[in-house]
PDB file of C-alpha atoms in Angstrom:
ATOM      1  CA  UNK A   1     128.365   4.048  33.209  1.00 56.00           C
ATOM      2  CA  UNK A   2     126.036   4.477  36.178  1.00 63.00           C
ATOM      3  CA  UNK A   3     124.517   7.812  37.101  1.00 66.00           C
ATOM      4  CA  UNK A   4     126.580   9.410  39.831  1.00 75.00           C
ATOM      5  CA  UNK A   5     123.582  11.075  41.522  1.00 81.00           C
ATOM      6  CA  UNK A   6     120.302   9.558  40.273  1.00 83.00           C
ATOM      7  CA  UNK A   7     117.040  11.503  40.435  1.00 88.00           C
ATOM      8  CA  UNK A   8     114.966   8.420  41.311  1.00 93.00           C
ATOM      9  CA  UNK A   9     115.558   5.271  43.317  1.00 95.00           C
ATOM     10  CA  UNK A  10     117.234   2.690  41.085  1.00 94.00           C
ATOM     11  CA  UNK A  11     117.395  -1.041  41.846  1.00 95.00           C
ATOM     12  CA  UNK A  12     120.602  -2.573  40.474  1.00 95.00           C
ATOM     13  CA  UNK A  13     120.298  -6.072  41.860  1.00 96.00           C
ATOM     14  CA  UNK A  14     118.011  -8.120  44.080  1.00 93.00           C
ATOM     15  CA  UNK A  15     119.019 -11.217  45.978  1.00 88.00           C
ATOM     16  CA  UNK A  16     117.319 -13.045  48.811  1.00 87.00           C
ATOM     17  CA  UNK A  17     116.678 -10.628  51.706  1.00 88.00           C
ATOM     18  CA  UNK A  18     118.630  -7.732  50.183  1.00 94.00           C
ATOM     19  CA  UNK A  19     119.116  -5.536  47.179  1.00 96.00           C
ATOM     20  CA  UNK A  20     121.571  -3.026  45.737  1.00 97.00           C
ATOM     21  CA  UNK A  21     119.767   0.309  45.492  1.00 96.00           C
ATOM     22  CA  UNK A  22     120.901   3.772  44.411  1.00 96.00           C
ATOM     23  CA  UNK A  23     119.143   6.522  46.350  1.00 95.00           C
ATOM     24  CA  UNK A  24     118.518  10.022  44.961  1.00 94.00           C
ATOM     25  CA  UNK A  25     121.214  12.515  45.870  1.00 91.00           C
ATOM     26  CA  UNK A  26     123.698   9.854  46.958  1.00 92.00           C
ATOM     27  CA  UNK A  27     126.911   9.141  45.088  1.00 93.00           C
ATOM     28  CA  UNK A  28     127.095   5.450  45.954  1.00 95.00           C
ATOM     29  CA  UNK A  29     124.459   2.698  45.984  1.00 95.00           C
ATOM     30  CA  UNK A  30     123.390   1.060  49.251  1.00 96.00           C
ATOM     31  CA  UNK A  31     122.775  -2.496  50.307  1.00 96.00           C
ATOM     32  CA  UNK A  32     119.134  -2.630  51.404  1.00 96.00           C
ATOM     33  CA  UNK A  33     118.434  -5.386  53.931  1.00 96.00           C
ATOM     34  CA  UNK A  34     115.118  -6.843  55.043  1.00 97.00           C
ATOM     35  CA  UNK A  35     113.940  -5.865  58.526  1.00 97.00           C
ATOM     36  CA  UNK A  36     114.044  -9.443  59.783  1.00 97.00           C
ATOM     37  CA  UNK A  37     117.674  -9.662  58.677  1.00 97.00           C
ATOM     38  CA  UNK A  38     118.469  -6.497  60.639  1.00 98.00           C
ATOM     39  CA  UNK A  39     116.705  -7.891  63.718  1.00 98.00           C
ATOM     40  CA  UNK A  40     118.811 -11.059  63.480  1.00 98.00           C
ATOM     41  CA  UNK A  41     121.937  -8.916  63.217  1.00 98.00           C
ATOM     42  CA  UNK A  42     120.876  -6.943  66.319  1.00 98.00           C
ATOM     43  CA  UNK A  43     120.412 -10.206  68.216  1.00 98.00           C
ATOM     44  CA  UNK A  44     123.911 -11.258  67.157  1.00 98.00           C
ATOM     45  CA  UNK A  45     125.390  -7.924  68.279  1.00 98.00           C
ATOM     46  CA  UNK A  46     123.810  -8.234  71.732  1.00 97.00           C
ATOM     47  CA  UNK A  47     125.072 -11.831  71.914  1.00 97.00           C
ATOM     48  CA  UNK A  48     128.606 -10.579  71.186  1.00 98.00           C
ATOM     49  CA  UNK A  49     128.194  -7.970  73.929  1.00 97.00           C
ATOM     50  CA  UNK A  50     127.321 -10.755  76.374  1.00 96.00           C
ATOM     51  CA  UNK A  51     130.271 -12.876  75.232  1.00 97.00           C
ATOM     52  CA  UNK A  52     132.615  -9.897  75.557  1.00 97.00           C
ATOM     53  CA  UNK A  53     131.510  -9.503  79.186  1.00 96.00           C
ATOM     54  CA  UNK A  54     131.969 -13.223  79.765  1.00 96.00           C
ATOM     55  CA  UNK A  55     135.517 -13.097  78.371  1.00 96.00           C
ATOM     56  CA  UNK A  56     136.240  -9.702  79.936  1.00 96.00           C
ATOM     57  CA  UNK A  57     137.041  -8.215  76.514  1.00 97.00           C
ATOM     58  CA  UNK A  58     136.272  -4.517  76.821  1.00 97.00           C
ATOM     59  CA  UNK A  59     137.278  -3.635  73.238  1.00 97.00           C
ATOM     60  CA  UNK A  60     134.975  -6.274  71.770  1.00 97.00           C
ATOM     61  CA  UNK A  61     132.189  -5.095  74.076  1.00 97.00           C
ATOM     62  CA  UNK A  62     132.330  -1.515  72.822  1.00 97.00           C
ATOM     63  CA  UNK A  63     132.579  -2.581  69.171  1.00 98.00           C
ATOM     64  CA  UNK A  64     129.518  -4.799  69.602  1.00 98.00           C
ATOM     65  CA  UNK A  65     127.726  -2.002  71.476  1.00 98.00           C
ATOM     66  CA  UNK A  66     128.418   0.430  68.631  1.00 98.00           C
ATOM     67  CA  UNK A  67     127.043  -2.063  66.115  1.00 98.00           C
ATOM     68  CA  UNK A  68     123.996  -2.808  68.287  1.00 98.00           C
ATOM     69  CA  UNK A  69     123.215   0.901  68.669  1.00 98.00           C
ATOM     70  CA  UNK A  70     123.311   1.453  64.898  1.00 98.00           C
ATOM     71  CA  UNK A  71     121.143  -1.562  64.212  1.00 99.00           C
ATOM     72  CA  UNK A  72     118.667  -0.644  66.937  1.00 98.00           C
ATOM     73  CA  UNK A  73     118.405   2.900  65.554  1.00 98.00           C
ATOM     74  CA  UNK A  74     117.768   1.590  62.041  1.00 98.00           C
ATOM     75  CA  UNK A  75     115.148  -0.856  63.294  1.00 99.00           C
ATOM     76  CA  UNK A  76     113.354   1.815  65.324  1.00 98.00           C
ATOM     77  CA  UNK A  77     113.106   3.978  62.201  1.00 98.00           C
ATOM     78  CA  UNK A  78     112.021   0.928  60.172  1.00 98.00           C
ATOM     79  CA  UNK A  79     109.256   0.177  62.688  1.00 98.00           C
ATOM     80  CA  UNK A  80     108.118   3.807  62.645  1.00 98.00           C
ATOM     81  CA  UNK A  81     107.714   3.631  58.860  1.00 98.00           C
ATOM     82  CA  UNK A  82     105.945   0.261  59.024  1.00 98.00           C
ATOM     83  CA  UNK A  83     103.504   1.624  61.591  1.00 98.00           C
ATOM     84  CA  UNK A  84     102.782   4.773  59.573  1.00 98.00           C
ATOM     85  CA  UNK A  85     102.117   2.605  56.509  1.00 98.00           C
ATOM     86  CA  UNK A  86      99.931   0.134  58.412  1.00 98.00           C
ATOM     87  CA  UNK A  87     102.349  -2.763  57.933  1.00 98.00           C
ATOM     88  CA  UNK A  88     103.305  -5.478  60.404  1.00 98.00           C
ATOM     89  CA  UNK A  89     106.916  -6.014  61.362  1.00 97.00           C
ATOM     90  CA  UNK A  90     108.400  -9.307  60.112  1.00 97.00           C
ATOM     91  CA  UNK A  91     109.923 -10.312  63.463  1.00 97.00           C
ATOM     92  CA  UNK A  92     108.838 -10.796  67.082  1.00 97.00           C
ATOM     93  CA  UNK A  93     111.616  -8.823  68.791  1.00 96.00           C
ATOM     94  CA  UNK A  94     110.555  -5.720  70.733  1.00 96.00           C
ATOM     95  CA  UNK A  95     113.324  -3.365  69.638  1.00 97.00           C
ATOM     96  CA  UNK A  96     112.193  -0.527  71.928  1.00 95.00           C
ATOM     97  CA  UNK A  97     112.597  -2.752  74.979  1.00 96.00           C
ATOM     98  CA  UNK A  98     116.218  -3.672  74.290  1.00 95.00           C
ATOM     99  CA  UNK A  99     118.355  -1.790  76.813  1.00 94.00           C
ATOM    100  CA  UNK A 100     121.950  -1.497  75.669  1.00 95.00           C
ATOM    101  CA  UNK A 101     124.254  -1.114  78.671  1.00 90.00           C
ATOM    102  CA  UNK A 102     126.597   1.779  77.891  1.00 87.00           C
ATOM    103  CA  UNK A 103     129.398   0.932  80.322  1.00 89.00           C
ATOM    104  CA  UNK A 104     131.468  -2.240  80.259  1.00 90.00           C
ATOM    105  CA  UNK A 105     132.082  -2.067  84.021  1.00 82.00           C
ATOM    106  CA  UNK A 106     128.361  -1.823  84.814  1.00 66.00           C
ATOM    107  CA  UNK A 107     127.303  -4.637  82.555  1.00 59.00           C
TER     108      UNK A 107
END
């Protein structure tokens, strides 16, 4: 039986571009994704936002916006850590420059 709240980070499984990791103080393991995978997912979310505007689908727009905001926030934190550790980011996208339009009507 797995520890419910491990004291150290524990890697359960590793597959290409991701892993199943149990973080200290957390009940459930997480899926850890590579930064380049997250950047690809952010690109997809912004694509879906554009398609939602094209098809005038407001619900899809706001769902894609919510996803894009979460991914952008994660990537900004990821880049902050990379910079503090002296590491390069594994993608070309400039996450800080992505402006997510908050209103469907204005987009």
